[in-house]
PDB file of C-alpha atoms in Angstrom:
ATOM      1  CA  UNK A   1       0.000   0.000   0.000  1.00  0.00           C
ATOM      2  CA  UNK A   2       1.249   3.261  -0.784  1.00  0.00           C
ATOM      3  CA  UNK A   3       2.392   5.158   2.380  1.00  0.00           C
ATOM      4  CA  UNK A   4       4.254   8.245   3.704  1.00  0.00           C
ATOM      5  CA  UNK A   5       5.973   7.918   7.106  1.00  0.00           C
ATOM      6  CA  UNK A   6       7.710  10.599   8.973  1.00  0.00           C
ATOM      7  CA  UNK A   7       9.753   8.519  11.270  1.00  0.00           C
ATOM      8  CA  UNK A   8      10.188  11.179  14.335  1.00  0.00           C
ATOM      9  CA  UNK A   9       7.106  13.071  16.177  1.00  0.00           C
ATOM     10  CA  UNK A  10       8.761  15.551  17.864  1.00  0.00           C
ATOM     11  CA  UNK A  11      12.378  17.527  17.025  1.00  0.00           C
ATOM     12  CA  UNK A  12      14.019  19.978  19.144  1.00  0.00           C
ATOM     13  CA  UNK A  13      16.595  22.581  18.019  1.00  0.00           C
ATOM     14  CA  UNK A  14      18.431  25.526  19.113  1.00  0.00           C
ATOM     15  CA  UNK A  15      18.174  28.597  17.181  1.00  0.00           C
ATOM     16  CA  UNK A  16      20.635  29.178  14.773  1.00  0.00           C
ATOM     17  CA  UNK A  17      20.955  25.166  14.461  1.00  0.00           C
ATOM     18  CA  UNK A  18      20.421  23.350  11.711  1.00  0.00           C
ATOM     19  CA  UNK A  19      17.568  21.472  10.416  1.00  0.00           C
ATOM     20  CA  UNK A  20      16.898  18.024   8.533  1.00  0.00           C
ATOM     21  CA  UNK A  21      13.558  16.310   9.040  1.00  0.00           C
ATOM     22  CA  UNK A  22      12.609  12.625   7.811  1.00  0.00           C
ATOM     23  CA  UNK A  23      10.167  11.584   5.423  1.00  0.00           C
ATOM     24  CA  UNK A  24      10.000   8.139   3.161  1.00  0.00           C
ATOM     25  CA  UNK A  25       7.607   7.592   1.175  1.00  0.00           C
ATOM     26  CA  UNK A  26       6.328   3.891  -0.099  1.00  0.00           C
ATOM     27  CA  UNK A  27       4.969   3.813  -3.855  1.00  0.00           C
ATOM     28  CA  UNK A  28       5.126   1.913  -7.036  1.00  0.00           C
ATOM     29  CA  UNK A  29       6.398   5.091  -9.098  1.00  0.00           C
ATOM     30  CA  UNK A  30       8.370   7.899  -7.654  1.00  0.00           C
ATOM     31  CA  UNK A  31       5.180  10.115  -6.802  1.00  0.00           C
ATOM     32  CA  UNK A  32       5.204  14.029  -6.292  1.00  0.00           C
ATOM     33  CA  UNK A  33       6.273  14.842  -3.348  1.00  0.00           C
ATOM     34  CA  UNK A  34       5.751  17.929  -0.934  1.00  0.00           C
ATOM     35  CA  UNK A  35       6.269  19.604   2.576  1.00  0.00           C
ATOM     36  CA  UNK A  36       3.660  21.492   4.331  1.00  0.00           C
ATOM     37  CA  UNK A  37       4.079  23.333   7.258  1.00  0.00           C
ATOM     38  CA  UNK A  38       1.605  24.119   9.670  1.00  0.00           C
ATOM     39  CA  UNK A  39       1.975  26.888  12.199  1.00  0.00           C
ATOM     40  CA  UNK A  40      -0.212  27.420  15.522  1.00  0.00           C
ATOM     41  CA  UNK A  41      -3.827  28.001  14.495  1.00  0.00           C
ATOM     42  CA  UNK A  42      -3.477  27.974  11.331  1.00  0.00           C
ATOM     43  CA  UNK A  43      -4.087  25.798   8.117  1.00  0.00           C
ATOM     44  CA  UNK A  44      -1.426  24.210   6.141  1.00  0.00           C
ATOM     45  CA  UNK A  45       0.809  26.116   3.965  1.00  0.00           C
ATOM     46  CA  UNK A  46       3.623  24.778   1.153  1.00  0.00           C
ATOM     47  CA  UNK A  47       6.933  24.694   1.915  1.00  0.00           C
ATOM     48  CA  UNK A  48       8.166  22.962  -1.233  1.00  0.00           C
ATOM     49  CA  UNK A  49       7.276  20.547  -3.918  1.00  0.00           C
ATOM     50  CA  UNK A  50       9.309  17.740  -6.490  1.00  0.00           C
ATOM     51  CA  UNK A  51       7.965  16.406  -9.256  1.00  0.00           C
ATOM     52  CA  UNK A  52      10.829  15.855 -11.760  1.00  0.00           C
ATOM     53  CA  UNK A  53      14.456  17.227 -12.594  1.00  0.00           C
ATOM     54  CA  UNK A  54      16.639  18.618 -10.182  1.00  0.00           C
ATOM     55  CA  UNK A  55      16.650  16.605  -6.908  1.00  0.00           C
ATOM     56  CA  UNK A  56      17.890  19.475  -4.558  1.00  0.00           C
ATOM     57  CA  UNK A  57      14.171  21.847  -4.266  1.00  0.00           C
ATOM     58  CA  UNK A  58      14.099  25.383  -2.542  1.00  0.00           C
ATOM     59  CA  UNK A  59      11.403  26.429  -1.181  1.00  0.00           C
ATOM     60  CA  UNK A  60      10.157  29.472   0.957  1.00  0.00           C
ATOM     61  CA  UNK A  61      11.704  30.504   3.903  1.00  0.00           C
ATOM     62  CA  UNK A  62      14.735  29.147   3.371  1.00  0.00           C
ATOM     63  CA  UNK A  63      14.436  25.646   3.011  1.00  0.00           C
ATOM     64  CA  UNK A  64      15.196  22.838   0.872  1.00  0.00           C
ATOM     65  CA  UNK A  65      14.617  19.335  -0.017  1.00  0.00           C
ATOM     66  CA  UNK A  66      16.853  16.625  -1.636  1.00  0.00           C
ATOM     67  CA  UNK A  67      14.936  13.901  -3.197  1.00  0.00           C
ATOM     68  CA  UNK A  68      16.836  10.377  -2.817  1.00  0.00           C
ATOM     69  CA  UNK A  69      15.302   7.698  -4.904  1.00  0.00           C
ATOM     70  CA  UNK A  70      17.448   4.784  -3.575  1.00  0.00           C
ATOM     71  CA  UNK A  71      16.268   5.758  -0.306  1.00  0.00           C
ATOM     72  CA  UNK A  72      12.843   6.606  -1.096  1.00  0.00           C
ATOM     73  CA  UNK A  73      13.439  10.009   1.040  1.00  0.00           C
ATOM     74  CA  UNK A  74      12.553  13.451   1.137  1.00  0.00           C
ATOM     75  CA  UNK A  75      14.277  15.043   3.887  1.00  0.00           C
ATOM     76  CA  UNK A  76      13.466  19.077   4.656  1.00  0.00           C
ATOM     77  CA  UNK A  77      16.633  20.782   5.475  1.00  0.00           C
ATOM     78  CA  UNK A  78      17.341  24.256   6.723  1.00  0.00           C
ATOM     79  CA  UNK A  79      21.041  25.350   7.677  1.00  0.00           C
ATOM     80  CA  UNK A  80      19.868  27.751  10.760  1.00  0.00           C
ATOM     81  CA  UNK A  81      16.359  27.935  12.327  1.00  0.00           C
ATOM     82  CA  UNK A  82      15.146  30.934  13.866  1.00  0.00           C
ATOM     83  CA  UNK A  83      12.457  30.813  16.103  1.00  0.00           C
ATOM     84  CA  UNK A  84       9.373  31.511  13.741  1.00  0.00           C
ATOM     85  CA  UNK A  85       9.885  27.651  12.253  1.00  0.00           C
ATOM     86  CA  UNK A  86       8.595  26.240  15.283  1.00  0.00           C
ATOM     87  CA  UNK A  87       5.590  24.436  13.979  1.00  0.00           C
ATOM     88  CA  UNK A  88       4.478  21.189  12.546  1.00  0.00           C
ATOM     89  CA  UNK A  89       5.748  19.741   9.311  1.00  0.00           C
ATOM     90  CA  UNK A  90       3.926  17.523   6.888  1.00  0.00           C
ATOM     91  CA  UNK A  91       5.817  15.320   4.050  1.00  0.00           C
ATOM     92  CA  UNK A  92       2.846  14.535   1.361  1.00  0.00           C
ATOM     93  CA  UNK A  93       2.886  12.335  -1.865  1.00  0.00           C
ATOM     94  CA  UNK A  94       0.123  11.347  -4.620  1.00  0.00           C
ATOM     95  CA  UNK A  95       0.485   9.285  -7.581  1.00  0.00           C
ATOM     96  CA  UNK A  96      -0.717  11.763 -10.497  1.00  0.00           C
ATOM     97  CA  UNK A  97      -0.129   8.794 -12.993  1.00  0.00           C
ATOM     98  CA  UNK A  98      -3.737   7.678 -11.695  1.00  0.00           C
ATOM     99  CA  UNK A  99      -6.826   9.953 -10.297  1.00  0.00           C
ATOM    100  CA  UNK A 100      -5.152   9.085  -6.782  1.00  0.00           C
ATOM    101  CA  UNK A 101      -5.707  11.285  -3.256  1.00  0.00           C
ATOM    102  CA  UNK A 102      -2.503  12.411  -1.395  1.00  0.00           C
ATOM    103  CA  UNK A 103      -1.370  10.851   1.648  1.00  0.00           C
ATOM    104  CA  UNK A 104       0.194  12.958   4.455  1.00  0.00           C
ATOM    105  CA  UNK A 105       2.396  11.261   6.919  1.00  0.00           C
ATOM    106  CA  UNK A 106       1.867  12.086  10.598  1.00  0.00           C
ATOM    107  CA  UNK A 107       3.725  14.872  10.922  1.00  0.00           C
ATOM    108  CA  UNK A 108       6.439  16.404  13.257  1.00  0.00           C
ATOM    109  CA  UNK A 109       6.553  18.967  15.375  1.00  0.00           C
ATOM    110  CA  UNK A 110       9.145  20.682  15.333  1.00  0.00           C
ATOM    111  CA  UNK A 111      10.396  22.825  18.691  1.00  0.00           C
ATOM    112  CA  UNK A 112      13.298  25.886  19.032  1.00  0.00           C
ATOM    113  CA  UNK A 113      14.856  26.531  22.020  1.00  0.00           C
ATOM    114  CA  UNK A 114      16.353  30.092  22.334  1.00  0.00           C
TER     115      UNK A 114
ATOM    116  CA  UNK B   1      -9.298  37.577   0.977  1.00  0.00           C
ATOM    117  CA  UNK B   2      -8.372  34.205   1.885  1.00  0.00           C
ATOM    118  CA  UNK B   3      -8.551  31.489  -1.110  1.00  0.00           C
ATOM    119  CA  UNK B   4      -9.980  29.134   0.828  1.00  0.00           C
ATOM    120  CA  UNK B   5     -12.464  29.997   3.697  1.00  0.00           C
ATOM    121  CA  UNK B   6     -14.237  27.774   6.108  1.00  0.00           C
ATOM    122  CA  UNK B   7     -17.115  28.754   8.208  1.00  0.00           C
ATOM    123  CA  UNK B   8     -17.577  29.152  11.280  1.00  0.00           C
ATOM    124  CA  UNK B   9     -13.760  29.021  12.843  1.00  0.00           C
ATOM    125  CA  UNK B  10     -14.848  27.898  15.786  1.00  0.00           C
ATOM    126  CA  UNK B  11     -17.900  25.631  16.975  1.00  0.00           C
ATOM    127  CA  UNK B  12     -19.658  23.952  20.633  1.00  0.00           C
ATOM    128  CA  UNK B  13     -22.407  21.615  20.096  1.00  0.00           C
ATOM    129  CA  UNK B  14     -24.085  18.904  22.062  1.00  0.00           C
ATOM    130  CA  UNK B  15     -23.855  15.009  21.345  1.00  0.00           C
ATOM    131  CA  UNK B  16     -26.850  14.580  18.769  1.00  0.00           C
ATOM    132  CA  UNK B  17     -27.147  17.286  17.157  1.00  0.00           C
ATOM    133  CA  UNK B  18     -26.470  18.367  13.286  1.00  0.00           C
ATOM    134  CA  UNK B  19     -24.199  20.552  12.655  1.00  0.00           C
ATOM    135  CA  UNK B  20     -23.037  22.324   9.175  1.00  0.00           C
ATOM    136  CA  UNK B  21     -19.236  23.095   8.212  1.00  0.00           C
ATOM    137  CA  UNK B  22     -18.828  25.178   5.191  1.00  0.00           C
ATOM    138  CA  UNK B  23     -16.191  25.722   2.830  1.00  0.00           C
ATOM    139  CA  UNK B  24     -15.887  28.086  -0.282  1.00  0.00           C
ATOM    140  CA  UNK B  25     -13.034  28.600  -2.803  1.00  0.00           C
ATOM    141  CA  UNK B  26     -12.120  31.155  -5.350  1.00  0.00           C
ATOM    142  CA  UNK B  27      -9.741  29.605  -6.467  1.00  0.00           C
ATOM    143  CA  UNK B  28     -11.376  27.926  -9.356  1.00  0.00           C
ATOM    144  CA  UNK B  29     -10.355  24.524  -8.134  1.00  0.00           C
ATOM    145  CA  UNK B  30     -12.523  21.427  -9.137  1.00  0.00           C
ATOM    146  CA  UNK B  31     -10.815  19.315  -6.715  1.00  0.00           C
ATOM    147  CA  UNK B  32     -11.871  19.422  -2.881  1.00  0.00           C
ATOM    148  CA  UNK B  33     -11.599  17.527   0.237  1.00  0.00           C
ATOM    149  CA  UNK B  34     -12.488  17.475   4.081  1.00  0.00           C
ATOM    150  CA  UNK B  35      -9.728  16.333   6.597  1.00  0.00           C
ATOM    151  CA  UNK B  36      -9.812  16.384  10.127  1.00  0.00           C
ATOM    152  CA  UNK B  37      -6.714  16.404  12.306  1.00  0.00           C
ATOM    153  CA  UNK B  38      -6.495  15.093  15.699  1.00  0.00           C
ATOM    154  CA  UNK B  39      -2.590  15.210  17.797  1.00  0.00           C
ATOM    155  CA  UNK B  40      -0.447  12.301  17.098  1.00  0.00           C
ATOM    156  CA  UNK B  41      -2.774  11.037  13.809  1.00  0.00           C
ATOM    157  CA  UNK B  42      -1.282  14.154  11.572  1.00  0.00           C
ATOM    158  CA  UNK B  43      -4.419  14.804   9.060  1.00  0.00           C
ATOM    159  CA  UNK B  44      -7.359  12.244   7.742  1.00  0.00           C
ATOM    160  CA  UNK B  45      -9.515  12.609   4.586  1.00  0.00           C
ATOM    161  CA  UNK B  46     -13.024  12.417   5.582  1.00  0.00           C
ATOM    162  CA  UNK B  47     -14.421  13.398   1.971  1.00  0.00           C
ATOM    163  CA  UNK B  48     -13.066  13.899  -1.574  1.00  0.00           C
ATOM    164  CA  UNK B  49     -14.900  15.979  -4.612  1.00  0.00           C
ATOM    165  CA  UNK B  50     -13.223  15.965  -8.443  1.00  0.00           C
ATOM    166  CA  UNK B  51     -15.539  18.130  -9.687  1.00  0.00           C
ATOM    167  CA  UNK B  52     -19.447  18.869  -8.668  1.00  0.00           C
ATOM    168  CA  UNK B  53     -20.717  15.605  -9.698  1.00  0.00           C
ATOM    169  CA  UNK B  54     -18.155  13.617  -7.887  1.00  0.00           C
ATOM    170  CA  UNK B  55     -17.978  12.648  -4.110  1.00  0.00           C
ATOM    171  CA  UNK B  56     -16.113  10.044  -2.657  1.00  0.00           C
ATOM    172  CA  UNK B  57     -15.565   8.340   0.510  1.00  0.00           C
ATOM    173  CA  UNK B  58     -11.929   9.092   2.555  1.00  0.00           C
ATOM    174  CA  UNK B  59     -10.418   6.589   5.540  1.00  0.00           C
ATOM    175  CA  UNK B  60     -12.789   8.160   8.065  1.00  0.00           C
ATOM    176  CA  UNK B  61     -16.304   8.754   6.383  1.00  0.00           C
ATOM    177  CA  UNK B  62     -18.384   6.678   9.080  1.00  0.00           C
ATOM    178  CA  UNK B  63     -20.572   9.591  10.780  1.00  0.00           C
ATOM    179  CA  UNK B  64     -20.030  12.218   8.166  1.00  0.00           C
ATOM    180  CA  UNK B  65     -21.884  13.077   5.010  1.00  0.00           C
ATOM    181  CA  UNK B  66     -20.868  16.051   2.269  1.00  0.00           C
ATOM    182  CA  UNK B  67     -22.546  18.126  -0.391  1.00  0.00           C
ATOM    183  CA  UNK B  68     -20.616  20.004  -3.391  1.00  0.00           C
ATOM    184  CA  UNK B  69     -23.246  22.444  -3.695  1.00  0.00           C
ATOM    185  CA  UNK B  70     -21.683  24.169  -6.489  1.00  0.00           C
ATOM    186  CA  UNK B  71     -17.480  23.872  -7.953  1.00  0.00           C
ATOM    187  CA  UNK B  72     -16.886  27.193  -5.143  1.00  0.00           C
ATOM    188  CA  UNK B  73     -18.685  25.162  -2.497  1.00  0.00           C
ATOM    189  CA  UNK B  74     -18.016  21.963  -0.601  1.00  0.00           C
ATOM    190  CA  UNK B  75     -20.045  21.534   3.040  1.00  0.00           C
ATOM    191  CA  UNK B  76     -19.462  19.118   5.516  1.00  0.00           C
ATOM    192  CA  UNK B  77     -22.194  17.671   7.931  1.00  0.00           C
ATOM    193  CA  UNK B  78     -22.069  15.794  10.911  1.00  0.00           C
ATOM    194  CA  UNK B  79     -25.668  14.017  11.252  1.00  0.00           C
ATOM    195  CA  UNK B  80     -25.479  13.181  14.961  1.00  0.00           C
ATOM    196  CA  UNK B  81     -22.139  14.796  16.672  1.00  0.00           C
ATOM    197  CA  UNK B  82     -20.639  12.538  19.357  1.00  0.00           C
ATOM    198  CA  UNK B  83     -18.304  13.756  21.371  1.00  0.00           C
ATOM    199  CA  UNK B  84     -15.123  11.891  19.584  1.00  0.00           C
ATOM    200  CA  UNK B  85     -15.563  13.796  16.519  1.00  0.00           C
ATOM    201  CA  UNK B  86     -14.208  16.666  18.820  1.00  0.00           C
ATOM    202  CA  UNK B  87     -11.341  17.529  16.420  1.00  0.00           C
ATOM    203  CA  UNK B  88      -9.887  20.528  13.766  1.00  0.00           C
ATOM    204  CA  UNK B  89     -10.912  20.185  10.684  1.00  0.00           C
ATOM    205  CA  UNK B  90      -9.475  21.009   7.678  1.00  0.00           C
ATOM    206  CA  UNK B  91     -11.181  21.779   3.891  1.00  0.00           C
ATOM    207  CA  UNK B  92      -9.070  22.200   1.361  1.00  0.00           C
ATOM    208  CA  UNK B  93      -8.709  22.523  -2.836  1.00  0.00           C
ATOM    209  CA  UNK B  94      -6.501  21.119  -5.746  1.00  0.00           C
ATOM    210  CA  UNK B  95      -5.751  21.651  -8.881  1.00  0.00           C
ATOM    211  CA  UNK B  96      -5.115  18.371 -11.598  1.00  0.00           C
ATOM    212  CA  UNK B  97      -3.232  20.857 -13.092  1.00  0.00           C
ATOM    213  CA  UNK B  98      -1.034  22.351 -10.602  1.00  0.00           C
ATOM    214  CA  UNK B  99       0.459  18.990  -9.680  1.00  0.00           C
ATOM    215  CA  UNK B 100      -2.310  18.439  -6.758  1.00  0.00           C
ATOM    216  CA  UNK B 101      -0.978  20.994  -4.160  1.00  0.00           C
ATOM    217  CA  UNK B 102      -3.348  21.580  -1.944  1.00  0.00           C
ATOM    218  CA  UNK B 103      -4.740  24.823  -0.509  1.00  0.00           C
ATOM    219  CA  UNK B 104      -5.944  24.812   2.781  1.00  0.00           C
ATOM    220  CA  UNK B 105      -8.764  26.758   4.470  1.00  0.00           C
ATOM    221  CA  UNK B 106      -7.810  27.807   8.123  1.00  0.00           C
ATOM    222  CA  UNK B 107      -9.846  25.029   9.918  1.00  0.00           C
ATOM    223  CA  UNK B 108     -12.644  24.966  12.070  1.00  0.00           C
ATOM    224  CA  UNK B 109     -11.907  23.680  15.406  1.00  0.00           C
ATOM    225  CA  UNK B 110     -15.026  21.676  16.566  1.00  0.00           C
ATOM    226  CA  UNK B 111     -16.211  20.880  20.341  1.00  0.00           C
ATOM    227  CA  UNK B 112     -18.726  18.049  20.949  1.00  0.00           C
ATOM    228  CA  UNK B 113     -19.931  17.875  24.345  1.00  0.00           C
TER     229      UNK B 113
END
């Protein structure tokens, strides 16, 4: 079954730390793939999207995404947090070779300590 | 103005009754869907629309029913609330043609007594 898993629930950083957060995904095809991030109280928003070509995706507020297909990963990545990324981060995928849904992994929440 | 707006933001009802969630786009989208997000379980798709003549059953449809009143419009209804459909939920909108990235509305956090 096709699945996206974001192996860790909670992360905790320091400011000015960098970032790299988990996601694999399970599918026949590589699928598009995309980060969300959710702040407090409010609805999701995207970070970042793949869907072909260069594996190495920016997206807003400074992050990034490397897509590895050998590992079936798409890890977010920022080189210093500041305290505004504290929030929750969702890895998504969906199969656009059939009229498929996304699937959202869990999530992870992702905490900055000053 | 929002894209995607969801009325009310906030809502208290009693076990039993029926209660309305409402969702509108401008977006021009004829993809929509209902989620509902509870900690630890990340988001679940209650309902799915492809266009206005399309509805389809998510993981967690059991106590919910939908109407896609018009491509703008896509309401959610909860026949008989019970109290473990206490949750935040989500609506939002895709595009075939924008690679299926999804627009969220800013959820409607929902208290069943």
């Amino acid at each position: 079954a096709q699945s996206v898993t974001q192996p860790d629930i909670h992360i905790t950083v320091s400011e000015g730390a960098s970032l790299e957060l988990r996601c694999n995904y399970s599918y026949g095809a590589t699928p598009y793939l995309f980060w969300y991030v959710q702040s407090p109280g409010q609805g999701l928003q995207l970070l970042l999207k793949y869907f072909s070509g260069d594996t190495l995706v920016q997206g807003i507020k400074g992050f990034e995404a490397e897509f590895k297909r050998s590992q079936s990963s798409f890890n977010l990545r920022k080189p210093s947090v500041h305290w505004s990324d504290a929030a929750e981060y969702f890895c998504a995928a969906v199969n656009l070779n059939r009229d498929d849904k996304i699937i959202f992994g869990k999530g992870t929440r992702l905490h900055i300590l000053p | 103005d929002a894209d995607v707006t969801q009325t009310p933001r906030n809502r208290i009802t009693k076990t039993g009754k029926r209660i309305m969630l409402e969702c509108s786009q401008t977006k021009g989208h004829d993809r929509m869907y209902w989620y509902r997000q509870d900690p630890g379980l990340g988001l679940r798709l209650i309902y799915y629309s492809f266009d206005v003549k399309d509805i389809n059953k998510g993981e967690i449809s059991d106590g919910y029913s939908v109407s896609r009143q018009a491509q703008a419009k896509f309401s959610l209804s909860l026949e008989s609330a019970i109290p473990n459909q206490t949750a935040l939920y989500f609506c939002a909108t895709s595009d075939l043609g924008g690679g299926e990235t999804q627009y969220f509305g800013p959820g409607t956090r929902l208290l069943v007594l």
